[in-house]
Coordinates of C-alpha atoms and ligand atoms in Angstrom, one line a residue:
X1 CA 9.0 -16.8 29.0
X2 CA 11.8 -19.2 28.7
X3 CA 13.6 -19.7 25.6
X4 CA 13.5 -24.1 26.5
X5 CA 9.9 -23.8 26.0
X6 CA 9.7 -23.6 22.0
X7 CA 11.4 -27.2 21.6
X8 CA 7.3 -27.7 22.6
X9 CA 6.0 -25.8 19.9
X10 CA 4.5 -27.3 16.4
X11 CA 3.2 -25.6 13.9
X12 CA -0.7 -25.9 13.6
X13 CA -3.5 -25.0 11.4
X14 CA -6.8 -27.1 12.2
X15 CA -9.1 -25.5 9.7
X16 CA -9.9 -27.9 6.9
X17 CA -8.0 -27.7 3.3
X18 CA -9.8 -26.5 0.9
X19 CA -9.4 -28.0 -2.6
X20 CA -9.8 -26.7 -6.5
X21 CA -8.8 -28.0 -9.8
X22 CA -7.9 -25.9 -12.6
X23 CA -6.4 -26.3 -15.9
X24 CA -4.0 -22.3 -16.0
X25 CA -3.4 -20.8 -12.7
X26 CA -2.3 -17.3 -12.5
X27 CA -0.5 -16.0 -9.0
X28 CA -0.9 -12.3 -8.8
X29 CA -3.1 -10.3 -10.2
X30 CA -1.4 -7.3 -11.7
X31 CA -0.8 -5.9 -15.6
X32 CA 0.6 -9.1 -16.4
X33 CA -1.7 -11.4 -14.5
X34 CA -4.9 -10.1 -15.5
X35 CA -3.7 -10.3 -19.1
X36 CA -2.5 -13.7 -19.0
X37 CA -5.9 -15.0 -17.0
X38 CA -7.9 -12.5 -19.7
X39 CA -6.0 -14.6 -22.8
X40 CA -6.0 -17.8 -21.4
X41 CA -9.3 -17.6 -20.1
X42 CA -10.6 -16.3 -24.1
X43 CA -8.9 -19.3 -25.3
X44 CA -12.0 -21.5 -23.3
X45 CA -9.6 -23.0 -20.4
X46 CA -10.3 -23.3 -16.9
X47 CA -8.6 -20.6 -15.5
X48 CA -8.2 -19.3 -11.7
X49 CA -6.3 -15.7 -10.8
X50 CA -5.3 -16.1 -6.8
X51 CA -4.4 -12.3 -6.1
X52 CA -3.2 -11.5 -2.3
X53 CA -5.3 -8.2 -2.0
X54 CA -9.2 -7.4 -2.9
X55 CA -8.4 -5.9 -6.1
X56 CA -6.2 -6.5 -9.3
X57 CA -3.3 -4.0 -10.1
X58 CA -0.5 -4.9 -8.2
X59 CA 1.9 -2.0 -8.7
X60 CA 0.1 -0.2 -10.8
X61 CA -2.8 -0.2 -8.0
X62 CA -1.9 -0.8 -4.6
X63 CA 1.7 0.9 -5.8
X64 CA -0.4 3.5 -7.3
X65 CA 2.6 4.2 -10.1
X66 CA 0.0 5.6 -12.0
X67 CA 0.7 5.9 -15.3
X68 CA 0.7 3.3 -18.0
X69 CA 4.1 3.9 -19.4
X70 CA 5.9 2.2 -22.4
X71 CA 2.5 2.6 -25.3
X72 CA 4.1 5.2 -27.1
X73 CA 7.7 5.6 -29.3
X74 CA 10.1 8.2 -28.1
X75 CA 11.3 11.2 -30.1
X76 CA 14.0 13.8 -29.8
X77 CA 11.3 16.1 -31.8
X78 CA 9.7 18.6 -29.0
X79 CA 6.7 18.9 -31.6
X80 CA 6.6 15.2 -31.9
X81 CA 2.9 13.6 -31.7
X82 CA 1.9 10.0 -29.7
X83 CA 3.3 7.8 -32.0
X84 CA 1.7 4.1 -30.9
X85 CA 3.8 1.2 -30.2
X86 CA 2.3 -1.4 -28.5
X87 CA -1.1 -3.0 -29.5
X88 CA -3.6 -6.1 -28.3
X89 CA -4.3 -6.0 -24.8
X90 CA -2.4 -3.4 -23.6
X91 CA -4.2 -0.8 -26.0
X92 CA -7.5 -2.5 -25.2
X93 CA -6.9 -2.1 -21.2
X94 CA -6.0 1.5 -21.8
X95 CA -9.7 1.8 -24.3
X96 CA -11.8 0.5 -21.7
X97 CA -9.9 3.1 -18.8
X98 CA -10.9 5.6 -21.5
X99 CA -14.3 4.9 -22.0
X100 CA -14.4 4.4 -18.2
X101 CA -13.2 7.8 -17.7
X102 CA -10.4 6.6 -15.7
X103 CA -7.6 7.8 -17.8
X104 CA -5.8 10.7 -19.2
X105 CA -5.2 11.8 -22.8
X106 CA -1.5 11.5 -23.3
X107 CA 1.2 13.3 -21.1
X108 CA 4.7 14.3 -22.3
X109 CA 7.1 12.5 -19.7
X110 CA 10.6 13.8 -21.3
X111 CA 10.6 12.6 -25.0
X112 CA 7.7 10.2 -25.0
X113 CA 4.0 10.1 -23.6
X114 CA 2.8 8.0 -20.7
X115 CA -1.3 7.8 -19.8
X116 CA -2.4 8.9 -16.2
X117 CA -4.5 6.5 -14.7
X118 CA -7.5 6.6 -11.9
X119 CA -6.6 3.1 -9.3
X120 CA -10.1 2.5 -8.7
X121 CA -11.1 2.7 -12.5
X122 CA -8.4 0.4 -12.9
X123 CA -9.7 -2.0 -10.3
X124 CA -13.0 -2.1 -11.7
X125 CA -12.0 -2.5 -15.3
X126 CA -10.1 -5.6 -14.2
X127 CA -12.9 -7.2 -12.6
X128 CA -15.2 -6.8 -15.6
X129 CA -12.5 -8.2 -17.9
X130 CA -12.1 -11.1 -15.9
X131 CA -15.7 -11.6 -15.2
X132 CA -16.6 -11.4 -18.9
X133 CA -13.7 -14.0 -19.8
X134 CA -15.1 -16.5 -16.7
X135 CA -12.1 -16.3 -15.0
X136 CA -12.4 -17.8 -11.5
X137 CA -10.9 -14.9 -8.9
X138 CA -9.8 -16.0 -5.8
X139 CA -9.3 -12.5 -4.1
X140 CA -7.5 -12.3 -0.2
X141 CA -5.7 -15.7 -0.9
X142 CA -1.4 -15.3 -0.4
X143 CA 0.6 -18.1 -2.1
X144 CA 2.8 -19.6 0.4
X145 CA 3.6 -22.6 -1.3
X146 CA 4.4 -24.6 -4.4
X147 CA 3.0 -28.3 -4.9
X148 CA 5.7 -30.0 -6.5
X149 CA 6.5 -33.1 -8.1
X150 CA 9.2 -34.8 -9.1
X151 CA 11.5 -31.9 -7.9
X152 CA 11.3 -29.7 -11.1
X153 CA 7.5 -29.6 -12.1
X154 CA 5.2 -27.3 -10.2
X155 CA 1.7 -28.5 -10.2
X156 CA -0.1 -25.8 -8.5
X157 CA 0.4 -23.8 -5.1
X158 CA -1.5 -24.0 -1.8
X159 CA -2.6 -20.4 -1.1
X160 CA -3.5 -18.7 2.8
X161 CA -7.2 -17.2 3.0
X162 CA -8.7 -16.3 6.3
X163 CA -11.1 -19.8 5.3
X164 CA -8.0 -22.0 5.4
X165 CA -5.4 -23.4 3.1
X166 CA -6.6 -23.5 -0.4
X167 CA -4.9 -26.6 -2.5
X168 CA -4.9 -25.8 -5.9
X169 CA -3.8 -27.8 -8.6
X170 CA -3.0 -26.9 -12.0
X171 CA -1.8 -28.5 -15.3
X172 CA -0.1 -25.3 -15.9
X173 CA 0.5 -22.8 -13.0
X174 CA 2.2 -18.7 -13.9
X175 CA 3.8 -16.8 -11.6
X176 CA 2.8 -13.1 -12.3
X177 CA 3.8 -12.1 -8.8
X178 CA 6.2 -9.4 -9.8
X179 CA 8.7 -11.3 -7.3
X180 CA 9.3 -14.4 -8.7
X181 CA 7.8 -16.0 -5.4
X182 CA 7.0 -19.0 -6.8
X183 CA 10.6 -19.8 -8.2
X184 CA 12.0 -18.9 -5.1
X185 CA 9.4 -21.0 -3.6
X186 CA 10.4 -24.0 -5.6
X187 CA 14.0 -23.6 -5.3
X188 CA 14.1 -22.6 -8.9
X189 CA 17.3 -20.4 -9.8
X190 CA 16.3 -16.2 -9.6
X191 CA 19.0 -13.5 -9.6
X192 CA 18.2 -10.2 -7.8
X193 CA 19.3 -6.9 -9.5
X194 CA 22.8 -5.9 -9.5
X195 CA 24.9 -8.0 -7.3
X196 CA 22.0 -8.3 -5.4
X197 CA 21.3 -4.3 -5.0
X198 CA 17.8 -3.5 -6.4
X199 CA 16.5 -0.1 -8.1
X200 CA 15.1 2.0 -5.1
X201 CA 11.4 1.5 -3.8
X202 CA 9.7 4.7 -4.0
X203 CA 6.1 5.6 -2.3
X204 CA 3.9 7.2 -4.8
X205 CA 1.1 9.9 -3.1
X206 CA -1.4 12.2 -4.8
X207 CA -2.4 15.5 -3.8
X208 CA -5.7 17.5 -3.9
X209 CA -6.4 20.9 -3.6
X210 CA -4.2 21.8 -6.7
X211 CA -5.0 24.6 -8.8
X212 CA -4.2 22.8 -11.5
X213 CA -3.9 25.0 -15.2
X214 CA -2.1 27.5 -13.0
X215 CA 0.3 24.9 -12.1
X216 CA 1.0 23.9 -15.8
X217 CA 1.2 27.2 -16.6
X218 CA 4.5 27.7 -14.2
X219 CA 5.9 24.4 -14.9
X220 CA 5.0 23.3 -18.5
X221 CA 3.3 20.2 -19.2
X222 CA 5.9 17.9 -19.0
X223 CA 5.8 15.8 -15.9
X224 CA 9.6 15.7 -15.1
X225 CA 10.0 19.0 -13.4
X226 CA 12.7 21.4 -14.8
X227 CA 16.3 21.8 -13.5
X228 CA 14.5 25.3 -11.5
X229 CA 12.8 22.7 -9.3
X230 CA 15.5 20.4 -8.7
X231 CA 17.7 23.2 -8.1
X232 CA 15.4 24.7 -5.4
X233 CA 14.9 21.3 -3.8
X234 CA 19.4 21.3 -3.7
X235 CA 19.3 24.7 -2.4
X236 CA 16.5 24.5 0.3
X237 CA 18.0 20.8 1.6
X238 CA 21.6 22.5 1.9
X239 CA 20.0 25.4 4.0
X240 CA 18.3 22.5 6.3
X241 CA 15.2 23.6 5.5
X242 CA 13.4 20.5 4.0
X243 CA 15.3 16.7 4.2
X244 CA 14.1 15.6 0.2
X245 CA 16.6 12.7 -0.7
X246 CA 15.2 12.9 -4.6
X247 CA 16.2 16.2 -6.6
X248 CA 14.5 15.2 -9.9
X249 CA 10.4 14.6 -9.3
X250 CA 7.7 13.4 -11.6
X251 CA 4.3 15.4 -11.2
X252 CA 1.4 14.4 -13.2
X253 CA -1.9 15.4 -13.6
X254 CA -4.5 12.4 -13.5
X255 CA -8.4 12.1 -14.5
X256 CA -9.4 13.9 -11.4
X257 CA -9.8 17.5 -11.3
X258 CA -7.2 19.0 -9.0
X259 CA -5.1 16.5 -8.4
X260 CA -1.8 15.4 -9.1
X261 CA 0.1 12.5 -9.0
X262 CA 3.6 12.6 -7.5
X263 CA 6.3 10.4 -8.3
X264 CA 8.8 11.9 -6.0
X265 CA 10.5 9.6 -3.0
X266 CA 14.0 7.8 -2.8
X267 CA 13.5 5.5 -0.4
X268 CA 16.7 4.4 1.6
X269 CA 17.5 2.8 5.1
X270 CA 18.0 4.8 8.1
X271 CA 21.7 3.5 8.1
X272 CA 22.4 4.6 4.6
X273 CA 21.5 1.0 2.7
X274 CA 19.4 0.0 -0.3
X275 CA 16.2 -1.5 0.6
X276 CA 15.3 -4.8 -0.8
X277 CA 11.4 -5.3 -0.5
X278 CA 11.5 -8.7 -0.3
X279 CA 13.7 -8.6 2.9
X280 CA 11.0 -8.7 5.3
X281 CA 12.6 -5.8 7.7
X282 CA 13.5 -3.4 4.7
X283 CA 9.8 -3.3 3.3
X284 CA 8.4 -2.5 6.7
X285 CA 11.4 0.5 6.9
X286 CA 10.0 1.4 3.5
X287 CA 6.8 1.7 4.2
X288 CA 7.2 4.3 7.5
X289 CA 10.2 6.3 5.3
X290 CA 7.8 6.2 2.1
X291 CA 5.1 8.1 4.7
X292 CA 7.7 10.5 6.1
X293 CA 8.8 11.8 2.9
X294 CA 5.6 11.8 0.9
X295 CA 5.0 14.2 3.9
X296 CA 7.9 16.4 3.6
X297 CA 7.6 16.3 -0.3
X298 CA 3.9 17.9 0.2
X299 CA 5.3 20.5 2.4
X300 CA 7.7 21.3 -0.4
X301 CA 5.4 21.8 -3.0
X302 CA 2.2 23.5 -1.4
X303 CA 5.2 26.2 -0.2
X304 CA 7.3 26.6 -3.5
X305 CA 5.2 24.7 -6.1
X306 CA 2.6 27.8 -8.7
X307 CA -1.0 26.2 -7.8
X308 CA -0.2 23.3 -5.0
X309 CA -0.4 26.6 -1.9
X310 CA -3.5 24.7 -1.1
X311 CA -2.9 21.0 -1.6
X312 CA -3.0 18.3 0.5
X313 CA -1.9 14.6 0.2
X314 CA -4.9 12.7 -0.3
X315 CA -3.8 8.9 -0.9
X316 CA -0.2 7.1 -0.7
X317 CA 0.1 3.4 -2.2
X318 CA -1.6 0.8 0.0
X319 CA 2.4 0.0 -0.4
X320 CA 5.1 1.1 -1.1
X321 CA 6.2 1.0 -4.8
X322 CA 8.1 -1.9 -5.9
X323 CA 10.7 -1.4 -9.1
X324 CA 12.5 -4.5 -9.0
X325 CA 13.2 -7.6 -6.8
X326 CA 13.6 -11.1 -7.9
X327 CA 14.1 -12.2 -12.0
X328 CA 14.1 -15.9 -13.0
X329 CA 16.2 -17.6 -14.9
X330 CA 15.2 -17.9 -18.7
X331 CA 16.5 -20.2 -21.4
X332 CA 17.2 -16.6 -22.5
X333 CA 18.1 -13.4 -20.4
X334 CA 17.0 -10.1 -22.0
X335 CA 20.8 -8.2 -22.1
X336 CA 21.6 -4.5 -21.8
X337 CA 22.6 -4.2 -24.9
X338 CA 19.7 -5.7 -26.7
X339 CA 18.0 -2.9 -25.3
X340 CA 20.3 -0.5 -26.5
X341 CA 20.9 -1.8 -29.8
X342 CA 17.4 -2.0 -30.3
X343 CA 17.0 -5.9 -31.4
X344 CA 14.6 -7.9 -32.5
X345 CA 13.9 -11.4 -32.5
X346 CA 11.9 -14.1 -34.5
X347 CA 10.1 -15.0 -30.9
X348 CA 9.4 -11.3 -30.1
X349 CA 6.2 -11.2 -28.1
X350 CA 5.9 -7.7 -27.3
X351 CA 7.8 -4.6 -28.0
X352 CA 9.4 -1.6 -26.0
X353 CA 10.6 1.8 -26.7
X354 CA 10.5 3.1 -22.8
X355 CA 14.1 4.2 -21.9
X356 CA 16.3 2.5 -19.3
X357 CA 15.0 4.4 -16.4
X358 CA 17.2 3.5 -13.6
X359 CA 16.1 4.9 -9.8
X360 CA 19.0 4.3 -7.8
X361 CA 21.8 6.7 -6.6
X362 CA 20.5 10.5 -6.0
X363 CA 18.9 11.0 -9.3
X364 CA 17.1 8.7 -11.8
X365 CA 19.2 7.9 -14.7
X366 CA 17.2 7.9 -17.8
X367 CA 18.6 6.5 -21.2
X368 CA 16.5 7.1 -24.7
X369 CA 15.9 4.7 -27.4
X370 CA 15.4 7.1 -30.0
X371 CA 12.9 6.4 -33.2
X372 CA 13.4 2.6 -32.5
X373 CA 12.5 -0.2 -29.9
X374 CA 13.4 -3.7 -29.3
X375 CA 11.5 -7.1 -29.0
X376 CA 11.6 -8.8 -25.7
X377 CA 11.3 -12.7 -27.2
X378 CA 9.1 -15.7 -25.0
X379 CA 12.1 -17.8 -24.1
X380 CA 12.4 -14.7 -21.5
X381 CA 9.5 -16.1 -19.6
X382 CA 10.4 -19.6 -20.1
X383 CA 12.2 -21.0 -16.8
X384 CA 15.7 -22.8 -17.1
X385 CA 14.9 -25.4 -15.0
X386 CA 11.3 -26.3 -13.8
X387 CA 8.8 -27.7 -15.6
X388 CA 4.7 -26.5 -16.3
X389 CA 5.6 -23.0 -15.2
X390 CA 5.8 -19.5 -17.2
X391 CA 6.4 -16.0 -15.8
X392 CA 4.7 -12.9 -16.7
X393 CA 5.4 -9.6 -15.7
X394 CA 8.6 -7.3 -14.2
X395 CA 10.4 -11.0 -13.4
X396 CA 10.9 -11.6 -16.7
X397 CA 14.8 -13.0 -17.2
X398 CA 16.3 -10.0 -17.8
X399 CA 19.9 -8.5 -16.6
X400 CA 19.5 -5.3 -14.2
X401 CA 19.9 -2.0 -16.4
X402 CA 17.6 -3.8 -19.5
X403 CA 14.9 -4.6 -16.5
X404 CA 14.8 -0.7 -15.8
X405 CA 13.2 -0.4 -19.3
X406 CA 11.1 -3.7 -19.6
X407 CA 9.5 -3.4 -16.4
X408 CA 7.0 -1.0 -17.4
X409 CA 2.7 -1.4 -17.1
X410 CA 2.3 -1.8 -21.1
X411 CA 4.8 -3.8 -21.5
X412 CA 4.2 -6.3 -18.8
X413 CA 0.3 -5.8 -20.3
X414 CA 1.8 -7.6 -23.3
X415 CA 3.8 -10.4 -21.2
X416 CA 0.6 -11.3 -19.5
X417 CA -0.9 -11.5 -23.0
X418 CA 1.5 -13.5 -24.5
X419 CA 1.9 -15.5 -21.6
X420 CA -1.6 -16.5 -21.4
X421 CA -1.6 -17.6 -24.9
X422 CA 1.5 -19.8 -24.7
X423 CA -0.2 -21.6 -21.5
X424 CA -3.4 -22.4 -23.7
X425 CA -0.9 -23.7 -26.8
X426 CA 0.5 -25.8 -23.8
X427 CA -2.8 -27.1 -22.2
X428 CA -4.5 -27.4 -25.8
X429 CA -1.9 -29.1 -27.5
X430 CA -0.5 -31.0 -24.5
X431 CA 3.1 -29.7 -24.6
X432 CA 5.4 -28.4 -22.1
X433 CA 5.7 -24.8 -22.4
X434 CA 9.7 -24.8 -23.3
X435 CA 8.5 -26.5 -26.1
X436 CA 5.7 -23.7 -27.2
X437 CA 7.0 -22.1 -30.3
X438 CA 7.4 -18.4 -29.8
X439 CA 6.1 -17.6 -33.2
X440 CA 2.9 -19.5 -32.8
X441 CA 3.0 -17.2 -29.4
X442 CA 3.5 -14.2 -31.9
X443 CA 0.9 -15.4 -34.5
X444 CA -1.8 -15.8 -31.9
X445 CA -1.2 -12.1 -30.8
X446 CA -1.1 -10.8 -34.1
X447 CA -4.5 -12.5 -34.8
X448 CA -5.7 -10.5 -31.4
X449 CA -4.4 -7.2 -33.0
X450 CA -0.6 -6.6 -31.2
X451 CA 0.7 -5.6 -34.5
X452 CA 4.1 -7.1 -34.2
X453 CA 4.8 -8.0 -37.9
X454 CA 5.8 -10.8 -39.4
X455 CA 8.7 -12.9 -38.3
X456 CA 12.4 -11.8 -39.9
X457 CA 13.2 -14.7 -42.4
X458 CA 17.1 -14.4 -41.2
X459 CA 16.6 -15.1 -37.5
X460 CA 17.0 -18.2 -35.9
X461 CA 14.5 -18.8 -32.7
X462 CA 16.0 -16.5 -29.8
X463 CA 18.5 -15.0 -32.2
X464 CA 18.6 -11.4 -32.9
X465 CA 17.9 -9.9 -36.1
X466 CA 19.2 -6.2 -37.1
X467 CA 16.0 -4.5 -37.9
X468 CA 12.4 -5.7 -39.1
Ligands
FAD1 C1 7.2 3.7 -7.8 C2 6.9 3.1 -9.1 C3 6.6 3.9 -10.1 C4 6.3 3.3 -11.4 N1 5.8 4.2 -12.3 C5 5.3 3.6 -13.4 C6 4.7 4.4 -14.4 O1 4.6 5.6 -14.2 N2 4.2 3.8 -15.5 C7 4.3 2.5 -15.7 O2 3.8 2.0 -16.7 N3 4.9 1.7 -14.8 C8 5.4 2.2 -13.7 N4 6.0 1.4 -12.8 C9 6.2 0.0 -13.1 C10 4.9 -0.8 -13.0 O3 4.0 -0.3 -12.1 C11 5.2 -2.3 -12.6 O4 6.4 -2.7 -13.1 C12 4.1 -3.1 -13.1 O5 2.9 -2.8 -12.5 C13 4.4 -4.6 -12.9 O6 3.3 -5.4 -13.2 P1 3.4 -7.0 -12.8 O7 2.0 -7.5 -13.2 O8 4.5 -7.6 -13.4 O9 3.6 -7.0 -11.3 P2 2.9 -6.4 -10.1 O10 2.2 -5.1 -10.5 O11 3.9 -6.2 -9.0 O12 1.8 -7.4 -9.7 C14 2.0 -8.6 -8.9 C15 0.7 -9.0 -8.2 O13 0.9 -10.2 -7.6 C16 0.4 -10.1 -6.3 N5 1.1 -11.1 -5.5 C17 2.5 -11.0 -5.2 N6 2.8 -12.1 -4.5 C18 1.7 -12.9 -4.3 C19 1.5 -14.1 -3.7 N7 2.5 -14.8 -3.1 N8 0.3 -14.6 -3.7 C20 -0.8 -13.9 -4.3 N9 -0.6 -12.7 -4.9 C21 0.6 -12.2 -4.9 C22 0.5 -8.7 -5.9 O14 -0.4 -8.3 -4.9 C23 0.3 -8.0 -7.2 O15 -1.1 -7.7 -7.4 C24 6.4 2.0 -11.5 C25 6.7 1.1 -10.5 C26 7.0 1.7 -9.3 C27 7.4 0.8 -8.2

């Protein structure tokens, strides 16, 4: 075919638009945007969830990272207990799992606990939360644009289903796409990790077959596997025997009997690069190297792992998992250091104690916050520029090594459910949402049982405050 020929081409979609009204639109459907639908939806607005795949859980699900992470404080104590954390809907997702049978008791990952979670329990617990709130779920439906107006406010987004376009227009629209997409699509300002280099994707698998008590006997019940395994996995890659890029793995047992979860992959390019999933070529690269080593990972463990000799890989993520890719811009930018230091802030609408857990380079790097946490405050959510638009979720504004801790499933459990009631402040009271007050954002979740306190007299809003 002759390269002249596309000056002939137009772009063409004859199926009729489709059009809805709604007063909160949520984009994406995982921890964060089922919260913030759930909230917004309690709150008696009209609210529609537009979620690419058939089924919430974004990273959590179709990532299959499998644990919720982030509930619990961390301890140096090796006796230490569960000590809760984080409250509202975060601890009422992880009930309902529980009384669904879909997750585990807690797990000791290093000096805290993380919960294992079933995918498809976790599916079907969305729905009925949803369902039960009257949230309208439009299920198969991509976003691939923003309606705009005036250049800064978005007003909705037209979303691809196999029916045809959907217009949808919304007096307050929340991008809980884990990517930022509709920021980017807007033209908004984003940033994208450090100098542009994102924490490595990694393709989470579980196996079968796994004799399971006689595997925790061997290796203890802590899911980050000893130095003995790391050092095997050096030893054997050196002698050419196995090619596993990722010394230090994450096995965890799950709700299912003999199963584990493995959290295990480093996912590079063939030529030695970090891969971006949002650039289109490196996700497809990730997906086929995600497969190879989940492969070669499976070999390594039903030949040198006590209890996996008869295991097989049973699932990988519908894709591969996604750590980090595009932030936005907040009026504030959660910083390293408050992360570190611990802080807390008058418009604190959720809480952390999960370390900085950075994947990239050989080895994760993991960094405790020990007997303390830190407040992530609303203005985090709140966009710069642009105007009837929140974020929820991992693209919170947030600088690259304090994003390794924030991004966690509880934690963006409690964006999505602060987020959700800052958009029904907006909508009830007919205010933009920079001008939502984060501690009426805090008040509401306190009266819905998130347990973060009452507001520190000395703070000014956004400022940090020593210790509540
Ligand atoms: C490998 C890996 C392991 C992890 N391990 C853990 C762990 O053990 N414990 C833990 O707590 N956390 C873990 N995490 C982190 C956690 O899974 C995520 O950070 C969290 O799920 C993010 O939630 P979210 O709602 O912000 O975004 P996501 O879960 O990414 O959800 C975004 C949703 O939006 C949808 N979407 C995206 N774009 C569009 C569009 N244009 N139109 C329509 N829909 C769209 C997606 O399909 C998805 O459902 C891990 C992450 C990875 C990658």
């Amino acid at each position: 075919m002759s390269a002249t020929s596309t000056r002939a081409l137009h772009i063409a979609d004859e199926r009729p638009l489709h059009r809805l009204t709604t007063q909160v639109l949520v984009v994406g459907g995982g921890a964060a945007g089922v919260a913030a639908a759930v909230t917004a939806a309690r709150r008696r607005l009209d609210v529609t969830l537009v979620e690419r795949y058939g089924f919430c859980g974004g990273g959590a699900v179709a990532g299959m990272s499998g644990t919720i992470c982030g509930l619990y404080m961390a301890s140096d104590s090796p006796d230490a207990m569960p000590q809760p954390l984080v409250h509202g809907f975060a601890a009422e997702f992880a009930d309902r799992m529980t009384a669904a049978g879909g997750l585990t008791p807690p797990v000791r990952y290093g000096k805290t606990f993380s919960l294992v979670h079933d995918p498809l329990v976790w599916r079907s617990v969305a729905d009925r939360l949803l369902a039960d709130a009257g949230v309208r779920v439009l299920f198969h439906a991509l976003a691939t644009e923003v309606l705009v107006e005036g250049g800064e406010r978005v007003g909705g987004v037209q979303a691809f289903t196999k029916q045809g376009k959907f217009r949808i227009e919304a007096a307050l629209t929340i991008d809980a796409t884990g990517d930022a997409d509709l920021f980017a699509m807007a033209g908004l300002p984003t940033s994208t990790g450090h100098d542009g280099v994102v924490q490595n994707p990694t393709m989470m698998f579980r196996i079968q077959g796994v004799d399971v008590d006689r595997f925790l006997a061997a290796h203890g019940s802590d899911a980050i596997m000893g130095d003995a395994v790391s050092r095997k996995i050096v030893e054997l890659n050196a002698a050419g025997v196995y090619r596993l890029p990722r010394a230090k793995v994450f096995l965890f047992r799950t709700p299912r009997s003999g199963e584990l979860l493995c959290n295990c992959t480093r996912i590079i390019g063939a030529d030695g690069r970090e891969l971006n999933p949002i650039v289109a070529r490196d996700f497809s690269e990730a997906e086929i190297e995600g497969r190879k080593q989940a492969a070669e990972y499976a070999r390594f463990f039903r030949d040198h792992l006590a209890g996996c000799e008869n295991s097989w890989i049973n699932d990988t993520g519908v894709q591969v998992g996604v750590r980090q890719t595009r932030q936005i811009s907040g009026v504030k930018t959660l910083a390293n250091d408050d992360v570190v230091a611990g802080r807390k802030f008058e418009t604190g609408v959720a809480r952390s104690a999960w370390p900085i857990e950075l994947h990239a380079g050989a080895r994760p790097r993991l960094a405790w916050l020990i007997d303390d946490y830190y407040e992530i405050p609303y203005e985090c959510f709140v966009p710069q520029h642009g105007e009837s638009l929140l974020a929820a979720g991992r693209c919170l504004s947030a600088e690259h090594e304090a994003m390794a801790s924030a991004r966690v499933t509880a934690q963006c459990f409690s964006y999505g459910h602060a987020i959700g009631h800052a958009a029904a402040i907006a909508v009830h009271d007919n205010v933009a949402p920079r001008h939502v007050e984060g501690v009426a954002v805090r008040a509401a979740l306190d009266r819905d049982g998130a347990q973060l306190g009452s507001v520190p007299k000395r703070a000014t809003i956004g400022e940090p405050v020593a210790q509540v």
